[in-house]
Amino acid sequence: MGDFIIEGGRALRGSLQVQGAKNSVLPILAATILHNGTSTLHNCPRLRDVDASMRILRHLGCRAEWEGDALVVDAASLTRCDVPDHLMREMRSSVIFLGAVLSRCGRSELSMPGGCELGPRPIDLHLSSLRQLGAVIREGGGRLHCEAPEMRGRELTLSLPSVGATENAILAACGCEGTTVIFNAAREPEIADLQTFLCAMGHKVQGAGSSTITVEGRSPTHDVEHTVIPDRIVAATYLAAVAGSGGEVELRGVDYRQLSTVTAALHEAGCQIHSTGNAIWLRSTGDLRAIRPVRTAPYPGFPTDAQAVLMAALLRSKGATVFVENIFENRYRHVDELCRMGADIRVEGRVAVVCGVERLRGAAVEATDLRGGAAMVVAALSAEGESRISAVHHIQRGYADILGDLRQLGARAREE
Ligand code: EPZ
């Protein structure tokens, strides 16, 4: 795996089909073990994180293979209930397997996921939800030893609308006797997609997309086929790229309603935007203006995952834009790298102020994390000259073919 080499300063034009959603397919892959049979997933993106989930499924004894463009999991042969440390370390969101394995096996053992580039990633809400459903969880030596001989549904309230904790609670509740009601659940569209998948499998889940989700446990299940929803953050990335570089793009297969806070920000910055049932069209001169403060929030607020790429689009805008990152403690690691391209960004705690500059210049930068790396791609496209982006494995965790997609829009971008 080489570096990304991007020649900036060119307008982008074209039409793209957006890949399937990483943050939908990861919990769905964990959910496949809730059926003693076969799940077939369509529109599943080929990502490093998907590969990591497939390695976990195979370790558990499942068959997980690509069959053409479909990803097929056969969980009938599941024999193990533990996730080894080296597989947990590959992807911190592997903690999503905890609820599913407990549901299926009645016990589970995996490592504490640890922190990541975005700062500490606690799982206290995950553990408290599972304990309330009857799991006995002992932490020791960095490992979680979980026994759930008898899990019973009940009312749960999350102290904050955690995406992962909501998903783990849903998956555990599927294995409980009786009804579970989750209050203050996260409302992200990926949770609604997980619900669609589980219901297609035979489980009884309702309310996803709202703050209250109800699960009737222990439903009979059957083989399932499912098409993963499009990735709204990948769509936001490409809209930001064209907004910053100038040009025109049509993104196909996207539900514009899931991106309304991002398109509203880009429209305020001066882009023309139209949307239909499943496509978004954007045109930009590349000369943007600063916008009102951008505050990240749980869905349907402005997505934290789009903070870095919107920032990158605004680096040459006229005026100053204030960002407030309310979800993660340390989600400005991309700032120093963007400043190497000539950006003018000041960070104070959760606040970053982007003062627009006349021009950006290509530079050698290092991807700091998944969306921070994507922001460097966005900035490099509107910079003068050539940029080299290293540590691109971060980017490949969430983008199936970002260079190929951007080349379809006329970008001069290669891997070397
Ligand atoms: C999911 O992470 C996404 N990952 C993240 O996307 C996304 O940024 C995040 O949701 C917020 O939308 C996947 O879906 C695989 P959270 P998750 O639990 O579930 C705190 C990307 O770029 N918290 O909603 O880990 C936590 O520290 C990735 O694709 C607790 O305090 O996010 C954070 O401050 C990055 N205790 C906040 O809640 C807990 O038990 C939101 O985290 C759990 C979370």
XYZ file of C-alpha atoms and ligand atoms in Angstrom:
460
model
C 0.000 0.000 0.000
C 1.547 3.223 -1.173
C 0.843 6.915 -0.689
C -1.854 8.942 -2.399
C -0.430 11.444 -4.927
C -2.939 14.183 -5.810
C -2.465 17.028 -8.321
C -4.781 19.815 -7.127
C -6.227 22.942 -8.668
C -8.613 21.299 -11.135
C -12.400 21.554 -11.196
C -14.200 18.215 -10.738
C -17.093 17.058 -12.886
C -19.097 13.879 -13.159
C -21.551 11.428 -11.623
C -20.916 8.775 -8.976
C -22.769 5.884 -7.363
C -22.062 6.071 -3.620
C -20.772 2.915 -1.854
C -22.617 1.070 0.900
C -22.394 2.462 4.431
C -19.463 1.273 6.585
C -21.281 2.152 9.802
C -24.271 0.123 8.686
C -22.493 -2.992 7.429
C -20.282 -3.378 10.544
C -23.163 -3.883 13.036
C -25.041 -5.921 10.408
C -22.068 -8.290 10.061
C -22.146 -8.809 13.836
C -25.911 -9.352 13.622
C -25.482 -12.212 11.115
C -24.604 -14.521 14.031
C -28.124 -14.027 15.411
C -29.344 -16.580 12.859
C -28.205 -20.168 12.656
C -28.000 -19.960 8.880
C -27.159 -17.731 5.925
C -27.202 -13.939 5.489
C -26.496 -12.420 2.072
C -25.480 -8.750 1.967
C -25.620 -6.644 -1.197
C -23.987 -3.211 -1.738
C -21.448 -4.150 0.917
C -18.327 -1.962 0.533
C -14.913 -3.639 0.268
C -13.181 -1.971 3.217
C -10.399 -2.827 5.656
C -12.959 -2.724 8.465
C -15.191 -5.193 6.599
C -12.186 -7.500 6.164
C -11.536 -7.251 9.906
C -15.147 -8.182 10.698
C -14.942 -11.152 8.327
C -11.825 -12.358 10.171
C -13.739 -12.215 13.453
C -16.679 -14.135 11.968
C -14.331 -16.814 10.641
C -12.584 -17.032 14.020
C -16.006 -17.648 15.603
C -16.439 -20.550 13.182
C -18.731 -18.891 10.640
C -18.199 -18.952 6.907
C -17.792 -15.397 5.543
C -17.018 -15.077 1.837
C -17.501 -12.767 -1.106
C -19.695 -14.417 -3.743
C -19.450 -12.026 -6.654
C -20.506 -8.644 -5.334
C -22.419 -10.150 -2.433
C -20.966 -10.897 0.988
C -22.364 -14.178 2.321
C -22.156 -15.231 5.965
C -23.171 -18.697 7.148
C -23.360 -18.629 10.945
C -24.656 -22.187 11.303
C -21.132 -23.398 11.985
C -20.409 -20.936 14.800
C -18.414 -22.794 17.455
C -16.545 -20.143 19.485
C -17.648 -17.254 21.657
C -14.390 -15.383 22.106
C -12.752 -12.629 20.039
C -8.949 -12.723 20.425
C -6.994 -9.617 21.307
C -5.241 -9.255 17.970
C -8.585 -9.198 16.134
C -10.076 -6.716 18.617
C -7.092 -4.427 18.144
C -7.628 -4.296 14.382
C -10.899 -2.427 14.791
C -12.148 -0.888 18.021
C -15.784 -1.060 16.868
C -15.468 -4.868 17.145
C -17.073 -4.358 20.551
C -20.333 -4.559 18.577
C -19.838 -8.361 18.555
C -20.364 -8.443 22.324
C -24.151 -8.160 22.245
C -24.538 -10.513 19.293
C -22.288 -13.262 20.736
C -24.018 -13.028 24.120
C -27.369 -13.392 22.363
C -26.252 -16.445 20.425
C -23.967 -18.206 22.928
C -25.005 -16.958 26.366
C -21.385 -16.051 27.019
C -18.601 -14.086 25.376
C -15.006 -13.054 25.883
C -13.253 -10.184 24.142
C -10.722 -7.441 24.841
C -11.489 -3.946 26.004
C -11.426 -2.035 22.713
C -9.110 0.670 24.025
C -8.886 4.177 22.667
C -8.262 5.312 19.139
C -7.080 8.385 17.242
C -10.234 10.264 18.285
C -9.466 9.958 21.981
C -10.738 7.586 24.658
C -13.572 5.426 23.378
C -15.322 4.294 26.588
C -17.852 1.473 26.472
C -19.470 2.043 29.868
C -22.898 2.521 28.250
C -22.503 -0.741 26.325
C -21.614 -2.653 29.500
C -24.294 -1.077 31.697
C -26.980 -1.914 29.091
C -25.875 -5.550 28.822
C -25.642 -5.897 32.626
C -29.203 -4.570 32.965
C -30.311 -7.282 30.538
C -28.767 -9.928 32.787
C -25.174 -10.259 31.616
C -22.523 -10.824 34.289
C -19.420 -9.027 32.987
C -16.055 -9.273 34.682
C -13.187 -7.072 33.508
C -9.683 -8.370 34.031
C -6.339 -8.125 32.251
C -7.795 -5.996 29.513
C -10.333 -8.698 28.721
C -14.110 -8.801 29.256
C -15.459 -12.142 30.537
C -19.230 -12.215 30.019
C -21.774 -14.788 31.135
C -25.476 -14.413 30.367
C -27.168 -17.651 31.364
C -30.571 -16.017 31.431
C -31.089 -12.634 29.671
C -34.440 -10.993 30.216
C -35.817 -7.964 28.390
C -36.481 -4.774 30.343
C -36.530 -0.986 29.981
C -33.112 0.600 29.398
C -32.177 4.280 29.299
C -28.930 5.433 27.691
C -27.445 8.504 29.410
C -26.364 9.681 25.955
C -27.490 8.518 22.507
C -24.429 6.347 21.799
C -24.574 4.686 18.359
C -22.587 1.618 19.399
C -24.311 1.188 22.738
C -27.716 1.389 21.018
C -26.660 -1.279 18.529
C -25.188 -3.561 21.214
C -28.363 -3.241 23.286
C -30.547 -4.124 20.280
C -28.430 -7.185 19.445
C -28.411 -8.395 23.049
C -32.164 -7.767 23.376
C -32.775 -10.095 20.412
C -31.518 -12.921 22.636
C -33.579 -11.951 25.684
C -36.837 -13.487 26.908
C -39.535 -10.807 26.693
C -39.578 -7.196 25.616
C -36.758 -4.640 25.788
C -37.390 -0.917 25.381
C -34.366 1.332 24.813
C -34.904 4.996 25.708
C -32.645 7.831 24.490
C -31.462 5.558 21.670
C -29.241 6.985 18.925
C -31.234 7.913 15.794
C -28.614 7.435 13.070
C -29.902 5.979 9.744
C -27.447 3.080 10.134
C -29.435 1.902 13.161
C -32.611 1.912 11.063
C -30.733 -0.201 8.501
C -29.729 -2.650 11.241
C -33.404 -2.860 12.256
C -34.425 -3.550 8.643
C -31.865 -6.366 8.465
C -32.923 -7.902 11.798
C -36.620 -7.791 10.899
C -35.873 -9.424 7.539
C -34.134 -12.177 9.537
C -37.270 -12.670 11.655
C -36.459 -10.592 14.728
C -39.038 -8.111 16.034
C -37.419 -4.671 16.295
C -39.212 -1.365 15.884
C -38.663 2.331 16.472
C -35.146 2.697 15.022
C -34.671 6.254 13.793
C -36.532 7.506 16.844
C -35.234 7.761 20.411
C -37.244 4.756 21.591
C -36.577 1.279 20.212
C -38.532 -1.838 21.177
C -37.287 -5.423 20.742
C -39.339 -8.610 21.256
C -36.683 -11.217 22.035
C -36.137 -14.802 20.928
C -37.987 -14.716 17.625
C -37.528 -17.599 15.171
C -35.150 -16.620 12.389
C -34.559 -17.560 8.761
C -32.065 -16.897 5.969
C -31.987 -13.269 4.896
C -30.873 -11.084 1.980
C -30.278 -7.392 2.555
C -29.014 -4.383 0.609
C -26.909 -2.022 2.700
C -27.896 1.666 2.606
C -25.551 4.175 0.943
C -22.791 5.802 2.984
C -23.901 9.341 3.856
C -20.422 10.299 5.101
C -18.735 9.155 1.890
C -21.355 11.240 0.056
C -20.548 14.219 2.308
C -16.867 13.747 1.513
C -17.393 13.921 -2.248
C -19.748 16.896 -1.969
C -17.090 18.687 0.105
C -14.413 17.821 -2.459
C -16.350 19.395 -5.342
C -17.427 22.342 -3.183
C -13.808 23.146 -2.355
C -12.321 22.498 -5.797
C -15.144 23.865 -7.892
C -17.143 21.917 -10.474
C -20.310 19.878 -10.588
C -21.240 16.424 -9.315
C -24.251 14.137 -9.184
C -24.196 11.526 -6.415
C -26.546 8.630 -7.137
C -28.164 6.280 -4.624
C -28.050 8.784 -1.762
C -30.970 9.691 0.504
C -30.584 13.480 0.589
C -32.646 13.642 3.814
C -29.791 11.905 5.668
C -27.394 14.689 4.633
C -29.553 17.761 5.137
C -27.269 19.418 7.710
C -24.262 18.964 5.421
C -26.006 20.205 2.264
C -27.405 23.172 4.225
C -23.854 24.143 5.257
C -22.529 23.805 1.693
C -25.457 25.826 0.344
C -24.756 28.561 2.898
C -21.124 28.536 1.731
C -22.311 29.350 -1.783
C -22.888 26.006 -3.534
C -25.919 25.290 -5.687
C -27.591 22.071 -4.552
C -30.582 20.107 -5.855
C -31.837 16.770 -4.604
C -34.298 14.176 -5.793
C -35.473 10.930 -4.212
C -32.131 9.191 -4.411
C -29.612 11.635 -5.838
C -27.902 14.884 -4.862
C -26.525 17.393 -7.403
C -24.007 20.087 -6.384
C -22.315 22.895 -8.370
C -19.604 25.145 -6.957
C -17.406 27.923 -8.319
C -14.781 26.902 -5.774
C -14.945 30.393 -4.267
C -16.854 29.790 -1.052
C -17.741 32.035 1.855
C -17.488 31.371 5.560
C -20.617 30.073 7.296
C -22.258 30.236 10.706
C -20.746 28.060 13.458
C -20.785 24.302 12.770
C -21.646 22.356 15.910
C -21.447 18.548 15.711
C -24.270 16.661 17.399
C -25.971 13.256 17.458
C -28.174 12.575 14.429
C -30.088 14.428 13.037
C -27.574 17.132 14.022
C -24.428 17.895 12.037
C -22.454 14.595 11.848
C -19.091 14.556 13.621
C -17.817 12.325 10.810
C -18.336 15.166 8.304
C -16.588 17.824 10.431
C -13.113 17.332 8.972
C -14.157 17.193 5.318
C -16.366 20.288 5.595
C -13.461 22.084 7.266
C -11.237 21.108 4.339
C -13.764 22.491 1.851
C -13.783 25.866 3.651
C -10.006 26.401 3.903
C -10.025 28.944 1.032
C -13.404 30.497 1.852
C -13.782 34.228 2.461
C -14.064 34.905 6.179
C -13.820 32.716 9.266
C -15.888 29.661 10.260
C -16.111 28.340 13.824
C -16.342 24.570 14.396
C -17.416 23.077 17.722
C -16.733 19.319 18.049
C -19.194 18.113 20.680
C -18.939 14.346 20.186
C -15.261 13.366 20.436
C -12.519 14.843 22.600
C -9.729 14.741 20.083
C -11.120 15.126 16.603
C -8.886 17.928 15.295
C -5.761 15.841 14.643
C -6.071 16.669 10.934
C -5.621 20.412 11.622
C -1.813 20.444 11.835
C -1.551 18.510 8.592
C -3.966 20.882 6.824
C -1.863 23.812 8.069
C 1.128 22.269 6.280
C -0.836 23.009 3.082
C -1.132 26.652 4.100
C -4.442 26.524 5.949
C -5.033 28.993 8.809
C -6.803 27.082 11.617
C -6.680 27.800 15.345
C -7.779 25.135 17.849
C -8.772 25.700 21.477
C -10.234 22.577 23.094
C -13.408 21.622 21.258
C -13.378 24.807 19.145
C -11.550 25.269 15.846
C -11.597 28.546 13.893
C -10.898 28.286 10.166
C -9.762 31.595 8.606
C -9.947 31.373 4.825
C -6.696 31.843 2.892
C -6.122 32.889 -0.728
C -4.549 29.637 -1.753
C -3.413 26.263 -0.504
C -0.223 24.619 -1.714
C 0.389 20.924 -2.191
C 2.441 19.303 0.570
C 3.496 15.973 2.069
C 0.986 15.142 4.797
C 0.110 12.076 6.876
C -3.435 10.797 7.397
C -4.158 10.930 11.130
C -7.430 8.964 11.168
C -10.197 7.914 8.805
C -12.065 11.191 8.277
C -9.015 13.363 8.918
C -7.302 11.525 6.075
C -10.323 12.110 3.846
C -10.079 15.817 4.710
C -6.498 15.843 3.448
C -7.702 14.415 0.140
C -10.356 17.148 -0.078
C -7.789 19.861 0.695
C -5.204 18.435 -1.727
C -7.750 18.595 -4.555
C -8.106 22.364 -4.125
C -4.420 23.042 -3.423
C -1.981 24.268 -6.092
C 0.517 21.626 -7.041
C 1.062 18.076 -5.889
C 0.297 16.587 -2.472
C 1.507 13.256 -1.092
C -0.697 11.680 1.574
C 0.845 8.846 3.606
C -0.673 6.405 6.130
C -3.597 5.954 3.755
C -4.608 2.718 5.513
C -6.676 4.974 7.765
C -8.624 6.207 4.734
C -9.046 2.711 3.307
C -10.903 1.673 6.482
C -13.935 3.612 5.251
C -13.556 4.379 1.540
C -13.678 1.461 -0.901
C -12.015 3.337 -3.761
C -11.678 7.052 -3.037
C -9.032 7.614 -5.735
C -11.044 5.719 -8.358
C -14.172 7.664 -7.461
C -12.350 10.990 -7.654
C -10.672 10.057 -10.946
C -14.203 9.501 -12.297
C -14.711 13.200 -11.500
C -11.580 14.170 -13.405
C -9.152 14.340 -10.490
C -5.468 13.621 -11.108
C -4.947 11.143 -8.288
C -2.921 7.942 -8.001
C -1.451 5.567 -5.458
C 2.357 5.232 -5.516
C -20.084 5.463 15.806
O -19.042 5.312 16.742
C -19.401 5.497 14.457
N -18.690 4.234 14.218
C -18.431 6.676 14.390
O -17.907 6.712 13.066
C -19.198 7.968 14.647
O -18.297 9.043 14.671
C -19.935 7.873 15.992
O -20.784 6.701 16.003
C -20.791 9.086 16.266
O -21.713 9.247 15.239
C -19.392 3.163 13.803
O -20.603 3.196 13.674
C -18.598 1.922 13.536
P -20.788 6.769 20.016
P -19.408 4.975 18.306
O -20.878 5.599 20.930
O -20.561 4.058 18.365
C -19.183 8.501 24.130
C -16.284 6.941 11.440
O -15.579 7.914 11.152
N -19.475 7.171 24.689
O -22.045 7.338 19.466
O -18.150 4.575 18.986
C -18.004 8.471 23.173
O -16.788 8.611 23.887
C -16.490 6.564 12.889
O -16.906 6.234 10.606
C -19.371 6.988 26.062
O -19.028 7.906 26.811
O -19.825 6.423 18.797
C -18.264 9.654 22.270
O -17.787 10.820 22.915
C -15.647 7.388 13.821
N -19.638 5.746 26.575
C -19.795 9.712 22.210
O -20.272 8.906 23.291
C -20.015 4.698 25.777
O -20.264 3.589 26.309
C -20.413 9.180 20.932
O -19.921 7.900 20.749
C -20.100 4.908 24.386
C -19.837 6.152 23.859
